[in-house]
Amino acid sequence: MMRLASLAVGATALQAPVRRRQLTRLQVAPSGVDGLPVPLQAVVFLGCAGGIGGGAVACNAAIDKIRGAFQATGAGAEAWRKFVEYAFLGLGLLYVAAGVGHFAAADAFRAITPPFGTWGLWPVPTAPAFHVAWTGQAELVGGATLVAGGAAALAGVELEAPAKWLPPVACAG
């Protein structure tokens, strides 16, 4: 917990001073995508989304093959179960740290939120501060459920419903 607090303080200290200014409709963000013509912004967005989706499918297939190889033996099945428990805990801590980062370095997260009217498919309908806050809260809650599920499993504690299904739901997004 102390390390997490020091990361949050460090992230805040590294932030550059920010001047408050009026955002224009098509102000260019750090990615540079916002400066492209609108149809090209849509292509970039769809390419990124497709790449993430394709990568998720490929990773899922690879994990299924690894799981199958582990579970071929009784000892391997136990090793796989332990791996999943540690993965829940580790990924949960990562999401909690990211959620804290949304609030500790809020200006940095607001800077990468596309301004209104960009990305070629739809206008981002609300202020960047709103999106930074709700995504930070979602990461905190999702991460906390993963941590709770992983820690309970490692401690040998059987969770009662609905807590039993919270970590898998958090993994599903």
XYZ file of N, CA, C and O in Angstrom:
692
model
N 0.832 -1.190 0.000
C 0.000 0.000 0.000
C 0.876 1.253 0.000
O 0.552 2.227 -0.649
N 2.009 1.184 0.712
C 2.905 2.326 0.755
C 3.491 2.602 -0.627
O 3.630 3.741 -1.039
N 3.808 1.515 -1.358
C 4.352 1.673 -2.707
C 3.325 2.340 -3.626
O 3.671 3.194 -4.429
N 2.063 1.944 -3.491
C 1.002 2.535 -4.292
C 0.873 4.026 -3.991
O 0.741 4.836 -4.911
N 0.948 4.383 -2.724
C 0.863 5.791 -2.343
C 2.049 6.573 -2.903
O 1.895 7.691 -3.391
N 3.253 5.976 -2.874
C 4.414 6.686 -3.400
C 4.327 6.834 -4.912
O 4.757 7.838 -5.467
N 3.741 5.844 -5.599
C 3.541 5.968 -7.045
C 2.571 7.099 -7.358
O 2.780 7.861 -8.299
N 1.506 7.191 -6.571
C 0.523 8.250 -6.792
C 1.137 9.624 -6.552
O 0.936 10.558 -7.335
N 1.937 9.755 -5.497
C 2.592 11.025 -5.196
C 3.604 11.358 -6.290
O 3.695 12.485 -6.755
N 4.351 10.343 -6.745
C 5.336 10.559 -7.804
C 4.683 10.984 -9.101
O 5.172 11.870 -9.801
N 3.561 10.371 -9.433
C 2.850 10.740 -10.661
C 2.351 12.175 -10.583
O 2.404 12.914 -11.560
N 1.893 12.576 -9.413
C 1.419 13.945 -9.238
C 2.574 14.931 -9.336
O 2.456 15.984 -9.947
N 3.721 14.575 -8.783
C 4.870 15.475 -8.801
C 5.421 15.665 -10.208
O 5.983 16.714 -10.519
N 5.270 14.672 -11.069
C 5.808 14.759 -12.427
C 4.922 15.552 -13.382
O 5.335 15.845 -14.494
N 3.736 15.890 -12.945
C 2.842 16.629 -13.825
C 3.363 18.033 -14.065
O 3.822 18.716 -13.164
N 3.293 18.442 -15.313
C 3.682 19.809 -15.649
C 2.551 20.753 -15.248
O 1.387 20.368 -15.264
N 2.889 21.990 -14.883
C 1.825 22.940 -14.577
C 0.919 23.109 -15.792
O 1.381 23.160 -16.923
N -0.367 23.170 -15.542
C -1.338 23.252 -16.629
C -2.047 24.591 -16.571
O -2.511 25.004 -15.516
N -2.097 25.272 -17.708
C -2.858 26.508 -17.791
C -4.290 26.179 -18.151
O -4.543 25.354 -19.022
N -5.213 26.837 -17.518
C -6.620 26.662 -17.859
C -6.872 27.482 -19.122
O -6.536 28.649 -19.189
N -7.457 26.855 -20.120
C -7.740 27.557 -21.360
C -9.021 27.014 -21.964
O -9.451 25.918 -21.645
N -9.567 27.782 -22.844
C -10.791 27.383 -23.527
C -10.448 26.351 -24.604
O -9.559 26.562 -25.409
N -11.127 25.195 -24.589
C -10.903 24.169 -25.595
C -11.698 24.511 -26.847
O -12.863 24.869 -26.766
N -11.046 24.395 -27.991
C -11.755 24.594 -29.247
C -12.329 23.263 -29.697
O -11.952 22.209 -29.197
N -13.199 23.307 -30.687
C -13.889 22.099 -31.147
C -12.916 21.031 -31.636
O -13.075 19.867 -31.347
N -11.906 21.390 -32.378
C -10.990 20.401 -32.925
C -9.549 20.673 -32.491
O -8.637 20.702 -33.301
N -9.356 20.890 -31.210
C -8.026 21.114 -30.684
C -7.218 19.820 -30.794
O -7.706 18.750 -30.500
N -5.983 19.932 -31.238
C -5.162 18.746 -31.454
C -4.649 18.224 -30.116
O -4.057 18.949 -29.331
N -4.898 16.926 -29.855
C -4.450 16.260 -28.634
C -3.044 15.703 -28.861
O -2.544 15.673 -29.992
N -2.368 15.225 -27.800
C -0.985 14.730 -27.929
C -0.806 13.598 -28.940
O 0.260 13.454 -29.511
N -1.842 12.808 -29.190
C -1.703 11.691 -30.125
C -1.535 12.169 -31.560
O -0.978 11.460 -32.385
N -2.044 13.342 -31.870
C -1.985 13.853 -33.226
C -3.108 13.362 -34.111
O -3.311 13.889 -35.202
N -3.852 12.352 -33.682
C -4.937 11.805 -34.489
C -6.000 12.873 -34.720
O -6.608 12.937 -35.789
N -6.207 13.735 -33.739
C -7.247 14.751 -33.847
C -6.977 15.746 -34.968
O -7.890 16.404 -35.446
N -5.743 15.860 -35.403
C -5.397 16.779 -36.481
C -5.600 16.187 -37.862
O -5.464 16.888 -38.864
N -5.914 14.905 -37.956
C -6.136 14.240 -39.235
C -7.535 14.550 -39.751
O -8.426 14.891 -38.977
N -7.764 14.371 -41.053
C -9.140 14.522 -41.554
C -10.073 13.518 -40.867
O -9.652 12.404 -40.516
N -11.330 13.889 -40.705
C -12.284 13.075 -39.947
C -12.377 11.635 -40.468
O -12.358 10.697 -39.669
N -12.456 11.386 -41.769
C -12.519 9.984 -42.213
C -11.269 9.184 -41.820
O -11.373 8.010 -41.475
N -10.106 9.817 -41.844
C -8.880 9.124 -41.444
C -8.861 8.865 -39.936
O -8.360 7.836 -39.478
N -9.452 9.781 -39.153
C -9.585 9.542 -37.714
C -10.406 8.286 -37.467
O -10.068 7.474 -36.606
N -11.489 8.122 -38.222
C -12.330 6.941 -38.071
C -11.558 5.677 -38.422
O -11.679 4.660 -37.734
N -10.750 5.730 -39.479
C -9.947 4.569 -39.878
C -8.940 4.220 -38.785
O -8.762 3.045 -38.439
N -8.275 5.228 -38.219
C -7.310 4.985 -37.143
C -8.012 4.362 -35.942
O -7.537 3.379 -35.364
N -9.157 4.909 -35.568
C -9.899 4.378 -34.426
C -10.308 2.931 -34.663
O -10.110 2.063 -33.817
N -10.896 2.660 -35.830
C -11.339 1.298 -36.124
C -10.148 0.341 -36.217
O -10.252 -0.821 -35.804
N -9.021 0.817 -36.742
C -7.811 -0.013 -36.787
C -7.319 -0.363 -35.390
O -6.955 -1.512 -35.124
N -7.324 0.624 -34.499
C -6.912 0.363 -33.107
C -7.871 -0.614 -32.436
O -7.439 -1.560 -31.768
N -9.171 -0.389 -32.605
C -10.159 -1.277 -31.993
C -10.036 -2.692 -32.560
O -10.101 -3.677 -31.812
N -9.840 -2.805 -33.871
C -9.667 -4.120 -34.479
C -8.408 -4.819 -34.005
O -8.399 -6.027 -33.770
N -7.331 -4.055 -33.857
C -6.086 -4.635 -33.350
C -6.225 -5.144 -31.927
O -5.736 -6.230 -31.596
N -6.903 -4.361 -31.092
C -7.124 -4.793 -29.710
C -8.002 -6.040 -29.680
O -7.716 -7.001 -28.963
N -9.059 -6.044 -30.474
C -9.945 -7.209 -30.521
C -9.240 -8.445 -31.042
O -9.359 -9.535 -30.475
N -8.470 -8.293 -32.124
C -7.714 -9.421 -32.672
C -6.678 -9.939 -31.691
O -6.491 -11.153 -31.551
N -6.010 -9.021 -31.011
C -5.034 -9.432 -30.001
C -5.677 -10.185 -28.852
O -5.121 -11.158 -28.345
N -6.875 -9.742 -28.445
C -7.581 -10.431 -27.357
C -7.969 -11.844 -27.772
O -7.822 -12.795 -26.994
N -8.436 -12.003 -29.004
C -8.813 -13.337 -29.493
C -7.581 -14.237 -29.550
O -7.617 -15.402 -29.125
N -6.461 -13.711 -30.075
C -5.229 -14.497 -30.170
C -4.711 -14.886 -28.783
O -4.296 -16.032 -28.566
N -4.740 -13.937 -27.829
C -4.280 -14.239 -26.460
C -5.172 -15.282 -25.810
O -4.683 -16.173 -25.111
N -6.483 -15.181 -26.026
C -7.405 -16.153 -25.448
C -7.121 -17.551 -25.990
O -7.122 -18.530 -25.234
N -6.874 -17.656 -27.294
C -6.567 -18.953 -27.889
C -5.269 -19.521 -27.312
O -5.172 -20.712 -27.000
N -4.257 -18.659 -27.148
C -2.983 -19.112 -26.595
C -3.147 -19.566 -25.144
O -2.599 -20.600 -24.741
N -3.900 -18.816 -24.365
C -4.119 -19.190 -22.961
C -4.892 -20.497 -22.874
O -4.612 -21.332 -22.011
N -5.862 -20.694 -23.759
C -6.597 -21.968 -23.769
C -5.666 -23.144 -24.051
O -5.790 -24.204 -23.436
N -4.733 -22.987 -24.980
C -3.774 -24.055 -25.282
C -2.859 -24.329 -24.089
O -2.597 -25.480 -23.749
N -2.384 -23.266 -23.444
C -1.514 -23.421 -22.269
C -2.288 -24.106 -21.141
O -1.780 -25.015 -20.494
N -3.529 -23.656 -20.931
C -4.359 -24.264 -19.871
C -4.577 -25.748 -20.153
O -4.476 -26.587 -19.261
N -4.860 -26.086 -21.399
C -5.065 -27.488 -21.759
C -3.830 -28.324 -21.497
O -3.922 -29.451 -21.001
N -2.655 -27.776 -21.800
C -1.407 -28.506 -21.549
C -1.175 -28.698 -20.049
O -0.743 -29.769 -19.613
N -1.480 -27.669 -19.263
C -1.308 -27.773 -17.811
C -2.279 -28.777 -17.211
O -1.931 -29.535 -16.319
N -3.515 -28.763 -17.677
C -4.550 -29.586 -17.066
C -4.536 -31.029 -17.545
O -5.357 -31.827 -17.113
N -3.579 -31.386 -18.387
C -3.477 -32.768 -18.848
C -3.100 -33.708 -17.703
O -3.397 -34.895 -17.744
N -2.454 -33.151 -16.675
C -2.089 -33.959 -15.514
C -2.731 -33.363 -14.265
O -3.079 -32.186 -14.237
N -2.869 -34.145 -13.237
C -3.459 -33.664 -11.984
C -2.642 -32.566 -11.335
O -3.176 -31.576 -10.860
N -1.316 -32.719 -11.319
C -0.450 -31.704 -10.715
C -0.504 -30.419 -11.527
O -0.457 -29.316 -10.984
N -0.611 -30.540 -12.847
C -0.704 -29.367 -13.706
C -1.980 -28.587 -13.479
O -1.995 -27.360 -13.548
N -3.076 -29.297 -13.209
C -4.350 -28.629 -12.954
C -4.254 -27.771 -11.694
O -4.763 -26.645 -11.662
N -3.585 -28.270 -10.681
C -3.403 -27.495 -9.447
C -2.514 -26.285 -9.700
O -2.776 -25.191 -9.198
N -1.458 -26.467 -10.487
C -0.567 -25.351 -10.814
C -1.330 -24.283 -11.590
O -1.144 -23.083 -11.357
N -2.197 -24.710 -12.517
C -2.986 -23.745 -13.282
C -3.941 -22.981 -12.371
O -4.095 -21.762 -12.489
N -4.581 -23.674 -11.419
C -5.493 -23.006 -10.482
C -4.754 -21.950 -9.680
O -5.237 -20.830 -9.517
N -3.554 -22.267 -9.206
C -2.754 -21.290 -8.443
C -2.369 -20.105 -9.318
O -2.391 -18.954 -8.886
N -1.998 -20.385 -10.578
C -1.644 -19.308 -11.497
C -2.810 -18.338 -11.662
O -2.640 -17.122 -11.632
N -4.019 -18.872 -11.834
C -5.201 -18.026 -12.012
C -5.442 -17.185 -10.760
O -5.780 -15.999 -10.850
N -5.276 -17.776 -9.581
C -5.474 -17.024 -8.339
C -4.474 -15.871 -8.237
O -4.845 -14.748 -7.887
N -3.218 -16.131 -8.546
C -2.215 -15.062 -8.522
C -2.479 -14.033 -9.619
O -2.240 -12.837 -9.433
N -2.952 -14.500 -10.779
C -3.265 -13.571 -11.868
C -4.390 -12.626 -11.467
O -4.330 -11.422 -11.752
N -5.440 -13.151 -10.809
C -6.525 -12.288 -10.316
C -5.952 -11.210 -9.405
O -6.258 -10.032 -9.538
N -5.108 -11.631 -8.476
C -4.527 -10.694 -7.513
C -3.643 -9.663 -8.224
O -3.773 -8.455 -7.999
N -2.762 -10.120 -9.095
C -1.843 -9.211 -9.788
C -2.565 -8.242 -10.715
O -2.282 -7.032 -10.704
N -3.495 -8.747 -11.505
C -4.242 -7.868 -12.397
C -5.116 -6.893 -11.606
O -5.272 -5.733 -11.995
N -5.667 -7.363 -10.506
C -6.464 -6.468 -9.662
C -5.636 -5.314 -9.126
O -6.073 -4.164 -9.144
N -4.424 -5.615 -8.664
C -3.548 -4.549 -8.168
C -3.171 -3.576 -9.279
O -3.097 -2.362 -9.060
N -2.968 -4.101 -10.479
C -2.657 -3.248 -11.629
C -3.825 -2.306 -11.935
O -3.622 -1.104 -12.157
N -5.041 -2.830 -11.927
C -6.215 -1.990 -12.182
C -6.436 -0.970 -11.071
O -6.818 0.173 -11.342
N -6.213 -1.365 -9.836
C -6.344 -0.404 -8.732
C -5.327 0.727 -8.902
O -5.660 1.904 -8.747
N -4.091 0.386 -9.248
C -3.068 1.415 -9.464
C -3.466 2.339 -10.618
O -3.297 3.561 -10.534
N -4.024 1.772 -11.687
C -4.474 2.602 -12.812
C -5.619 3.507 -12.387
O -5.679 4.680 -12.780
N -6.542 2.986 -11.579
C -7.648 3.799 -11.094
C -7.167 4.945 -10.226
O -7.643 6.082 -10.351
N -6.195 4.674 -9.363
C -5.605 5.738 -8.533
C -4.932 6.771 -9.433
O -5.027 7.980 -9.209
N -4.258 6.285 -10.473
C -3.581 7.187 -11.402
C -4.531 8.157 -12.082
O -4.154 9.294 -12.371
N -5.779 7.731 -12.330
C -6.753 8.626 -12.945
C -7.003 9.861 -12.080
O -7.324 10.921 -12.601
N -6.864 9.704 -10.765
C -7.109 10.827 -9.874
C -5.817 11.532 -9.478
O -5.793 12.739 -9.318
N -4.717 10.775 -9.357
C -3.437 11.372 -8.975
C -2.837 12.185 -10.122
O -2.167 13.189 -9.884
N -3.055 11.755 -11.349
C -2.524 12.459 -12.519
C -3.676 12.803 -13.464
O -3.615 12.559 -14.663
N -4.719 13.382 -12.906
C -5.938 13.650 -13.683
C -5.664 14.535 -14.894
O -6.242 14.317 -15.961
N -4.773 15.524 -14.761
C -4.480 16.405 -15.901
C -3.879 15.632 -17.061
O -4.192 15.905 -18.222
N -3.028 14.661 -16.773
C -2.421 13.858 -17.834
C -3.478 13.012 -18.535
O -3.453 12.871 -19.759
N -4.415 12.462 -17.784
C -5.478 11.660 -18.392
C -6.441 12.540 -19.187
O -6.925 12.137 -20.248
N -6.724 13.747 -18.677
C -7.595 14.657 -19.428
C -6.941 15.069 -20.741
O -7.617 15.252 -21.750
N -5.615 15.180 -20.740
C -4.900 15.608 -21.947
C -5.001 14.580 -23.073
O -4.894 14.944 -24.240
N -5.202 13.307 -22.743
C -5.281 12.294 -23.794
C -6.720 11.932 -24.155
O -6.947 11.072 -24.988
N -7.692 12.599 -23.529
C -9.090 12.393 -23.892
C -9.373 13.221 -25.137
O -9.076 14.403 -25.162
N -9.922 12.595 -26.179
C -10.158 13.365 -27.401
C -11.124 14.513 -27.167
O -12.131 14.342 -26.477
N -10.829 15.674 -27.737
C -11.744 16.807 -27.601
C -13.060 16.547 -28.327
O -13.151 15.664 -29.179
N -14.058 17.348 -28.018
C -15.374 17.223 -28.617
C -15.254 17.302 -30.140
O -14.582 18.162 -30.675
N -15.913 16.367 -30.828
C -15.983 16.410 -32.278
C -14.858 15.696 -32.991
O -14.686 15.868 -34.191
N -14.082 14.869 -32.304
C -12.968 14.189 -32.957
C -13.200 12.688 -33.020
O -14.193 12.181 -32.531
N -12.283 12.002 -33.597
C -12.232 10.554 -33.764
C -13.157 10.058 -34.863
O -13.294 8.870 -35.060
N -13.802 10.931 -35.583
C -14.441 10.556 -36.825
C -15.729 9.767 -36.765
O -16.379 9.621 -37.775
N -16.105 9.239 -35.636
C -17.313 8.424 -35.589
C -18.412 9.053 -34.755
O -19.585 8.903 -35.050
N -18.072 9.718 -33.700
C -19.072 10.322 -32.827
C -18.395 11.413 -32.007
O -17.193 11.364 -31.758
N -19.144 12.393 -31.576
C -18.560 13.401 -30.694
C -18.476 12.844 -29.271
O -19.384 12.142 -28.830
N -17.388 13.117 -28.594
C -17.290 12.749 -27.183
C -18.238 13.712 -26.462
O -18.021 14.918 -26.475
N -19.341 13.211 -25.879
C -20.444 14.078 -25.481
C -20.245 14.886 -24.200
O -21.006 15.799 -23.959
N -19.292 14.548 -23.378
C -19.147 15.279 -22.115
C -17.702 15.705 -21.929
O -16.829 15.374 -22.726
N -17.462 16.397 -20.846
C -16.134 16.936 -20.564
C -15.132 15.817 -20.282
O -15.488 14.776 -19.729
N -13.866 16.026 -20.648
C -12.838 15.023 -20.358
C -12.751 14.671 -18.874
O -12.504 13.523 -18.532
N -12.980 15.640 -17.990
C -12.906 15.365 -16.554
C -13.918 14.286 -16.152
O -13.614 13.436 -15.308
N -15.095 14.301 -16.758
C -16.108 13.290 -16.468
C -15.605 11.909 -16.879
O -15.730 10.943 -16.125
N -15.056 11.791 -18.079
C -14.583 10.493 -18.563
C -13.409 9.971 -17.731
O -13.313 8.781 -17.467
N -12.526 10.870 -17.326
C -11.401 10.461 -16.479
C -11.917 9.942 -15.138
O -11.459 8.915 -14.646
N -12.899 10.619 -14.571
C -13.425 10.218 -13.260
C -14.158 8.879 -13.326
O -13.911 7.994 -12.505
N -15.058 8.704 -14.305
C -15.831 7.452 -14.310
C -14.962 6.260 -14.688
O -15.158 5.168 -14.155
N -13.983 6.439 -15.582
C -13.123 5.306 -15.905
C -12.192 4.980 -14.741
O -11.894 3.812 -14.493
N -11.764 5.999 -14.002
C -10.949 5.755 -12.809
C -11.731 4.987 -11.757
O -11.220 4.045 -11.141
N -12.980 5.364 -11.550
C -13.823 4.651 -10.589
C -14.073 3.219 -11.038
O -14.045 2.295 -10.224
N -14.312 3.016 -12.322
C -14.540 1.661 -12.831
C -13.305 0.787 -12.623
O -13.416 -0.387 -12.236
N -12.125 1.347 -12.852
C -10.901 0.569 -12.640
C -10.683 0.268 -11.161
O -10.225 -0.823 -10.812
N -11.002 1.211 -10.293
C -10.880 0.954 -8.853
C -11.819 -0.163 -8.403
O -11.401 -1.082 -7.692
N -13.075 -0.110 -8.823
C -14.048 -1.132 -8.411
C -13.700 -2.489 -9.021
O -13.688 -3.511 -8.329
N -13.420 -2.505 -10.327
C -13.052 -3.766 -10.974
C -11.787 -4.361 -10.384
O -11.706 -5.565 -10.118
N -10.786 -3.522 -10.141
C -9.542 -4.001 -9.544
C -9.747 -4.523 -8.136
O -9.183 -5.552 -7.751
N -10.574 -3.831 -7.362
C -10.827 -4.279 -5.989
C -11.518 -5.643 -5.968
O -11.208 -6.484 -5.116
N -12.443 -5.889 -6.918
C -13.096 -7.198 -6.932
C -12.127 -8.294 -7.347
O -12.190 -9.407 -6.820
N -11.219 -7.988 -8.270
C -10.202 -8.977 -8.639
C -9.272 -9.268 -7.468
O -8.911 -10.419 -7.213
N -8.850 -8.214 -6.759
C -7.986 -8.403 -5.589
C -8.704 -9.229 -4.536
O -8.128 -10.171 -3.971
N -9.965 -8.917 -4.279
C -10.725 -9.665 -3.265
C -10.847 -11.130 -3.654
O -10.648 -12.024 -2.824
N -11.170 -11.387 -4.917
C -11.314 -12.773 -5.356
C -10.000 -13.527 -5.312
O -9.942 -14.677 -4.857
N -8.920 -12.908 -5.779
C -7.610 -13.562 -5.756
C -7.108 -13.801 -4.346
O -6.606 -14.878 -4.026
N -7.257 -12.799 -3.485
C -6.795 -12.938 -2.103
C -7.602 -14.000 -1.362
O -7.042 -14.804 -0.607
N -8.913 -14.014 -1.581
C -9.753 -15.015 -0.914
C -9.378 -16.420 -1.378
O -9.274 -17.343 -0.559
N -9.166 -16.601 -2.678
C -8.801 -17.920 -3.196
C -7.449 -18.371 -2.659
O -7.277 -19.532 -2.275
N -6.483 -17.457 -2.610
C -5.163 -17.814 -2.088
C -5.213 -18.137 -0.600
O -4.443 -18.963 -0.114
N -6.133 -17.473 0.119
C -6.285 -17.735 1.548
C -7.149 -18.958 1.814
O -7.302 -19.367 2.963
N -7.734 -19.534 0.756
C -8.582 -20.708 0.934
C -9.963 -20.382 1.462
O -10.645 -21.243 2.006
N -10.394 -19.150 1.299
C -11.698 -18.715 1.776
C -12.703 -18.861 0.645
O -12.488 -18.376 -0.464
N -13.813 -19.525 0.909
C -14.884 -19.680 -0.069
C -15.784 -18.459 0.014
O -16.336 -18.155 1.069
N -15.913 -17.731 -1.096
C -16.742 -16.533 -1.113
C -18.214 -16.905 -1.252
O -18.562 -17.853 -1.933
N -19.072 -16.127 -0.604
C -20.511 -16.321 -0.727
C -21.017 -15.530 -1.926
O -20.460 -14.521 -2.297
N -22.092 -16.001 -2.536
C -22.707 -15.243 -3.632
C -23.243 -13.942 -3.048
O -23.728 -13.938 -1.924
N -23.187 -12.802 -3.709
C -22.733 -12.584 -5.072
C -21.225 -12.361 -5.184
O -20.724 -12.207 -6.279
N -20.498 -12.351 -4.072
C -19.061 -12.097 -4.143
C -18.333 -13.171 -4.952
O -17.277 -12.920 -5.512
N -18.906 -14.362 -5.053
C -18.277 -15.453 -5.789
C -18.155 -15.147 -7.276
O -17.195 -15.508 -7.914
N -19.117 -14.429 -7.838
C -19.068 -14.173 -9.270
C -18.501 -12.803 -9.614
O -18.351 -12.470 -10.776
N -18.170 -11.978 -8.616
C -17.642 -10.647 -8.928
C -16.296 -10.677 -9.660
O -16.134 -9.959 -10.646
N -15.288 -11.459 -9.237
C -14.027 -11.428 -9.991
C -14.165 -11.855 -11.448
O -13.639 -11.167 -12.319
N -14.905 -12.916 -11.787
C -15.061 -13.227 -13.217
C -15.791 -12.126 -13.982
O -15.471 -11.862 -15.125
N -16.768 -11.477 -13.346
C -17.471 -10.387 -14.011
C -16.512 -9.224 -14.247
O -16.524 -8.592 -15.300
N -15.626 -8.956 -13.281
C -14.645 -7.878 -13.456
C -13.700 -8.200 -14.598
O -13.285 -7.319 -15.340
N -13.349 -9.466 -14.777
C -12.486 -9.862 -15.896
C -13.179 -9.667 -17.229
O -12.548 -9.355 -18.226
N -14.486 -9.863 -17.253
C -15.226 -9.761 -18.500
C -15.367 -8.319 -18.958
O -15.640 -8.055 -20.108
N -15.133 -7.374 -18.044
C -15.219 -5.976 -18.431
C -16.606 -5.502 -18.271
O -17.181 -4.646 -18.696
